[in-house]
PDB file of C-alpha atoms in Angstrom:
ATOM      1  CA  MET K   1      27.564  29.315  -6.166  1.00  0.00           C
ATOM      2  CA  ASP K   2      29.302  28.516  -9.470  1.00  0.00           C
ATOM      3  CA  ASP K   3      32.598  28.053  -7.610  1.00  0.00           C
ATOM      4  CA  ILE K   4      30.935  25.547  -5.278  1.00  0.00           C
ATOM      5  CA  ARG K   5      29.325  23.698  -8.203  1.00  0.00           C
ATOM      6  CA  ASN K   6      32.665  23.459 -10.021  1.00  0.00           C
ATOM      7  CA  TYR K   7      34.267  22.145  -6.827  1.00  0.00           C
ATOM      8  CA  LEU K   8      31.555  19.498  -6.321  1.00  0.00           C
ATOM      9  CA  ASP K   9      31.702  18.345  -9.930  1.00  0.00           C
ATOM     10  CA  ASP K  10      35.509  17.954  -9.985  1.00  0.00           C
ATOM     11  CA  GLU K  11      35.933  14.361 -11.150  1.00  0.00           C
ATOM     12  CA  SER K  12      39.664  14.515 -11.890  1.00  0.00           C
ATOM     13  CA  THR K  13      40.693  12.086  -9.116  1.00  0.00           C
ATOM     14  CA  CYS K  14      37.773   9.640  -9.493  1.00  0.00           C
ATOM     15  CA  LYS K  15      38.142   6.385 -11.411  1.00  0.00           C
ATOM     16  CA  ALA K  16      34.651   5.056 -10.562  1.00  0.00           C
ATOM     17  CA  CYS K  17      31.896   5.588  -8.009  1.00  0.00           C
ATOM     18  CA  HIS K  18      28.326   4.656  -7.150  1.00  0.00           C
ATOM     19  CA  VAL K  19      25.787   4.706  -4.331  1.00  0.00           C
ATOM     20  CA  MET K  20      23.535   1.810  -3.307  1.00  0.00           C
ATOM     21  CA  ILE K  21      20.652   1.145  -0.961  1.00  0.00           C
ATOM     22  CA  ARG K  22      20.920  -2.369   0.464  1.00  0.00           C
ATOM     23  CA  VAL K  23      18.424  -4.283   2.592  1.00  0.00           C
ATOM     24  CA  SER K  24      19.973  -7.148   4.601  1.00  0.00           C
ATOM     25  CA  GLY K  25      18.550  -9.647   7.066  1.00  0.00           C
ATOM     26  CA  ASP K  26      16.036 -12.480   7.262  1.00  0.00           C
ATOM     27  CA  TYR K  27      13.043 -11.432   5.142  1.00  0.00           C
ATOM     28  CA  ASP K  28      11.335 -11.997   1.777  1.00  0.00           C
ATOM     29  CA  PRO K  29      12.898  -9.697  -0.884  1.00  0.00           C
ATOM     30  CA  ALA K  30       9.631  -9.758  -2.856  1.00  0.00           C
ATOM     31  CA  GLU K  31       7.977  -8.034   0.119  1.00  0.00           C
ATOM     32  CA  VAL K  32      10.498  -5.177  -0.086  1.00  0.00           C
ATOM     33  CA  SER K  33       9.745  -4.718  -3.797  1.00  0.00           C
ATOM     34  CA  ARG K  34       6.008  -4.727  -3.079  1.00  0.00           C
ATOM     35  CA  VAL K  35       6.184  -2.196  -0.232  1.00  0.00           C
ATOM     36  CA  VAL K  36       8.568   0.294  -1.864  1.00  0.00           C
ATOM     37  CA  ALA K  37       7.228  -0.214  -5.432  1.00  0.00           C
ATOM     38  CA  VAL K  38      10.774  -0.413  -6.831  1.00  0.00           C
ATOM     39  CA  ASP K  39      12.359  -3.324  -8.704  1.00  0.00           C
ATOM     40  CA  PRO K  40      15.726  -4.417  -7.299  1.00  0.00           C
ATOM     41  CA  GLU K  41      18.943  -4.514  -9.256  1.00  0.00           C
ATOM     42  CA  LEU K  42      19.881  -7.630  -7.263  1.00  0.00           C
ATOM     43  CA  SER K  43      17.938  -9.738  -4.776  1.00  0.00           C
ATOM     44  CA  TYR K  44      18.088 -13.167  -3.189  1.00  0.00           C
ATOM     45  CA  ARG K  45      16.576 -14.904  -0.198  1.00  0.00           C
ATOM     46  CA  LYS K  46      18.259 -16.335   2.890  1.00  0.00           C
ATOM     47  CA  GLY K  47      18.960 -20.011   2.236  1.00  0.00           C
ATOM     48  CA  ASP K  48      19.129 -19.700  -1.561  1.00  0.00           C
ATOM     49  CA  GLU K  49      21.930 -21.765  -3.046  1.00  0.00           C
ATOM     50  CA  TYR K  50      24.759 -20.213  -5.037  1.00  0.00           C
ATOM     51  CA  VAL K  51      27.987 -21.461  -6.585  1.00  0.00           C
ATOM     52  CA  THR K  52      31.266 -19.887  -5.445  1.00  0.00           C
ATOM     53  CA  LYS K  53      34.129 -18.972  -7.779  1.00  0.00           C
ATOM     54  CA  ASP K  54      35.880 -22.213  -6.832  1.00  0.00           C
ATOM     55  CA  GLY K  55      32.793 -24.294  -7.677  1.00  0.00           C
ATOM     56  CA  ARG K  56      31.408 -24.991  -4.198  1.00  0.00           C
ATOM     57  CA  THR K  57      27.663 -24.786  -3.598  1.00  0.00           C
ATOM     58  CA  LEU K  58      26.713 -22.751  -0.522  1.00  0.00           C
ATOM     59  CA  ARG K  59      23.554 -21.226   0.953  1.00  0.00           C
ATOM     60  CA  ARG K  60      23.025 -17.491   1.381  1.00  0.00           C
ATOM     61  CA  PRO K  61      23.340 -16.532   5.083  1.00  0.00           C
ATOM     62  CA  ASN K  62      21.020 -13.505   4.702  1.00  0.00           C
ATOM     63  CA  SER K  63      18.485 -12.091   2.291  1.00  0.00           C
ATOM     64  CA  HIS K  64      19.583  -9.214   0.069  1.00  0.00           C
ATOM     65  CA  TRP K  65      17.747  -6.539  -1.921  1.00  0.00           C
ATOM     66  CA  SER K  66      19.542  -3.602  -3.574  1.00  0.00           C
ATOM     67  CA  VAL K  67      19.356  -0.750  -6.059  1.00  0.00           C
ATOM     68  CA  SER K  68      22.440   1.220  -7.093  1.00  0.00           C
ATOM     69  CA  THR K  69      23.649   3.921  -9.446  1.00  0.00           C
ATOM     70  CA  LYS K  70      26.309   1.710 -11.080  1.00  0.00           C
ATOM     71  CA  ASP K  71      24.687   2.403 -14.456  1.00  0.00           C
ATOM     72  CA  LEU K  72      24.956   6.203 -14.078  1.00  0.00           C
ATOM     73  CA  ASP K  73      27.590   7.673 -16.402  1.00  0.00           C
ATOM     74  CA  SER K  74      29.051  10.200 -13.963  1.00  0.00           C
ATOM     75  CA  ARG K  75      31.984  10.387 -11.577  1.00  0.00           C
ATOM     76  CA  SER K  76      30.316  13.123  -9.509  1.00  0.00           C
ATOM     77  CA  MET K  77      29.201  11.758  -6.133  1.00  0.00           C
ATOM     78  CA  GLU K  78      26.682  14.578  -5.918  1.00  0.00           C
ATOM     79  CA  CYS K  79      24.993  13.252  -9.076  1.00  0.00           C
ATOM     80  CA  HIS K  80      24.979   9.688  -7.717  1.00  0.00           C
ATOM     81  CA  PHE K  81      23.381  10.721  -4.410  1.00  0.00           C
ATOM     82  CA  LEU K  82      20.668  12.729  -6.154  1.00  0.00           C
ATOM     83  CA  GLU K  83      20.010   9.991  -8.733  1.00  0.00           C
ATOM     84  CA  LEU K  84      19.580   7.280  -6.101  1.00  0.00           C
ATOM     85  CA  ARG K  85      17.138   9.514  -4.256  1.00  0.00           C
ATOM     86  CA  LYS K  86      15.062   9.838  -7.462  1.00  0.00           C
ATOM     87  CA  ARG K  87      14.982   6.061  -7.920  1.00  0.00           C
ATOM     88  CA  LEU K  88      13.750   5.265  -4.413  1.00  0.00           C
ATOM     89  CA  GLY K  89      10.333   6.921  -4.322  1.00  0.00           C
ATOM     90  CA  GLY K  90       8.740   8.190  -1.127  1.00  0.00           C
ATOM     91  CA  VAL K  91      10.593   7.850   2.167  1.00  0.00           C
ATOM     92  CA  SER K  92       7.453   6.717   4.068  1.00  0.00           C
ATOM     93  CA  ARG K  93       7.522   3.392   2.196  1.00  0.00           C
ATOM     94  CA  TRP K  94      11.110   2.857   3.291  1.00  0.00           C
ATOM     95  CA  GLU K  95      10.203   3.568   6.917  1.00  0.00           C
ATOM     96  CA  LYS K  96       7.969   0.471   6.740  1.00  0.00           C
ATOM     97  CA  ILE K  97      10.937  -1.613   5.582  1.00  0.00           C
ATOM     98  CA  ARG K  98      13.197  -0.227   8.308  1.00  0.00           C
ATOM     99  CA  GLN K  99      10.604  -1.234  10.928  1.00  0.00           C
ATOM    100  CA  MET K 100      10.608  -4.901   9.849  1.00  0.00           C
ATOM    101  CA  ASP K 101      12.161  -7.266  12.418  1.00  0.00           C
ATOM    102  CA  GLY K 102      15.653  -8.474  11.560  1.00  0.00           C
ATOM    103  CA  VAL K 103      16.189  -5.989   8.714  1.00  0.00           C
ATOM    104  CA  VAL K 104      18.986  -3.441   8.268  1.00  0.00           C
ATOM    105  CA  VAL K 105      18.815  -0.830   5.494  1.00  0.00           C
ATOM    106  CA  SER K 106      22.180   0.674   4.549  1.00  0.00           C
ATOM    107  CA  ILE K 107      23.249   3.379   2.133  1.00  0.00           C
ATOM    108  CA  ALA K 108      26.601   2.202   0.754  1.00  0.00           C
ATOM    109  CA  VAL K 109      28.914   4.684  -0.969  1.00  0.00           C
ATOM    110  CA  TRP K 110      31.773   3.425  -3.197  1.00  0.00           C
ATOM    111  CA  TRP K 111      34.494   5.716  -4.494  1.00  0.00           C
ATOM    112  CA  GLU K 112      37.621   4.527  -6.304  1.00  0.00           C
ATOM    113  CA  ALA K 113      40.567   6.868  -6.758  1.00  0.00           C
ATOM    114  CA  LYS K 114      42.377   7.344 -10.019  1.00  0.00           C
ATOM    115  CA  GLY K 115      46.106   7.014  -9.326  1.00  0.00           C
ATOM    116  CA  GLY K 116      45.681   5.854  -5.729  1.00  0.00           C
ATOM    117  CA  PHE K 117      44.657   9.129  -4.061  1.00  0.00           C
ATOM    118  CA  GLY K 118      41.897  11.717  -4.068  1.00  0.00           C
ATOM    119  CA  ASP K 119      38.640  12.647  -2.417  1.00  0.00           C
ATOM    120  CA  TYR K 120      35.079  13.646  -3.199  1.00  0.00           C
ATOM    121  CA  PHE K 121      32.506  16.112  -1.947  1.00  0.00           C
ATOM    122  CA  VAL K 122      28.751  15.980  -1.464  1.00  0.00           C
ATOM    123  CA  THR K 123      26.523  18.825  -0.306  1.00  0.00           C
ATOM    124  CA  SER K 124      24.681  18.418   2.971  1.00  0.00           C
ATOM    125  CA  LYS K 125      21.438  18.691   0.982  1.00  0.00           C
ATOM    126  CA  ALA K 126      22.332  15.649  -1.153  1.00  0.00           C
ATOM    127  CA  LEU K 127      23.525  13.654   1.857  1.00  0.00           C
ATOM    128  CA  SER K 128      20.472  14.470   3.945  1.00  0.00           C
ATOM    129  CA  SER K 129      18.158  13.609   1.026  1.00  0.00           C
ATOM    130  CA  LEU K 130      19.091   9.932   1.578  1.00  0.00           C
ATOM    131  CA  ALA K 131      19.389   9.963   5.373  1.00  0.00           C
ATOM    132  CA  GLY K 132      15.756   9.009   6.010  1.00  0.00           C
ATOM    133  CA  TYR K 133      15.971   5.936   3.793  1.00  0.00           C
ATOM    134  CA  GLY K 134      18.580   3.943   5.682  1.00  0.00           C
ATOM    135  CA  ASP K 135      19.653   2.945   9.159  1.00  0.00           C
ATOM    136  CA  ASP K 136      23.272   3.815   8.397  1.00  0.00           C
ATOM    137  CA  PHE K 137      25.783   4.982   5.796  1.00  0.00           C
ATOM    138  CA  GLU K 138      28.777   2.854   4.809  1.00  0.00           C
ATOM    139  CA  PHE K 139      31.693   4.506   2.980  1.00  0.00           C
ATOM    140  CA  TYR K 140      34.144   2.480   0.878  1.00  0.00           C
ATOM    141  CA  PHE K 141      37.315   4.031  -0.543  1.00  0.00           C
ATOM    142  CA  LEU K 142      39.043   1.761  -3.061  1.00  0.00           C
TER     143      LEU K 142
END
């Protein structure tokens, strides 16, 4: 087991990583916070105005609510998966969100290589611990 743990915690090729749960669609983000009893890291409502980098004012095409592990000081994906699971509370609350009309709940995984190449590993236990929270997983390699 120690060999497996050392393998999973190998961070030598990772520059940065995090995991996020993201709720997208046409809904009230305050309702998500109320149902899951978790404060979002970022949220906005469909139709809210925002200013682009070039100074234009646009309206949000969809609502957004998210919590991530960006603040976690680790380059181990295993740690990020397990930490997000801790932050989310009970899965039954999230099932209510997933059943809302026009809502998609995604688990997004970001991993950036140091030096342009590399990979990461996550145990099936850590991966499955988040599976019931989202409709899908999205993997981003930067």
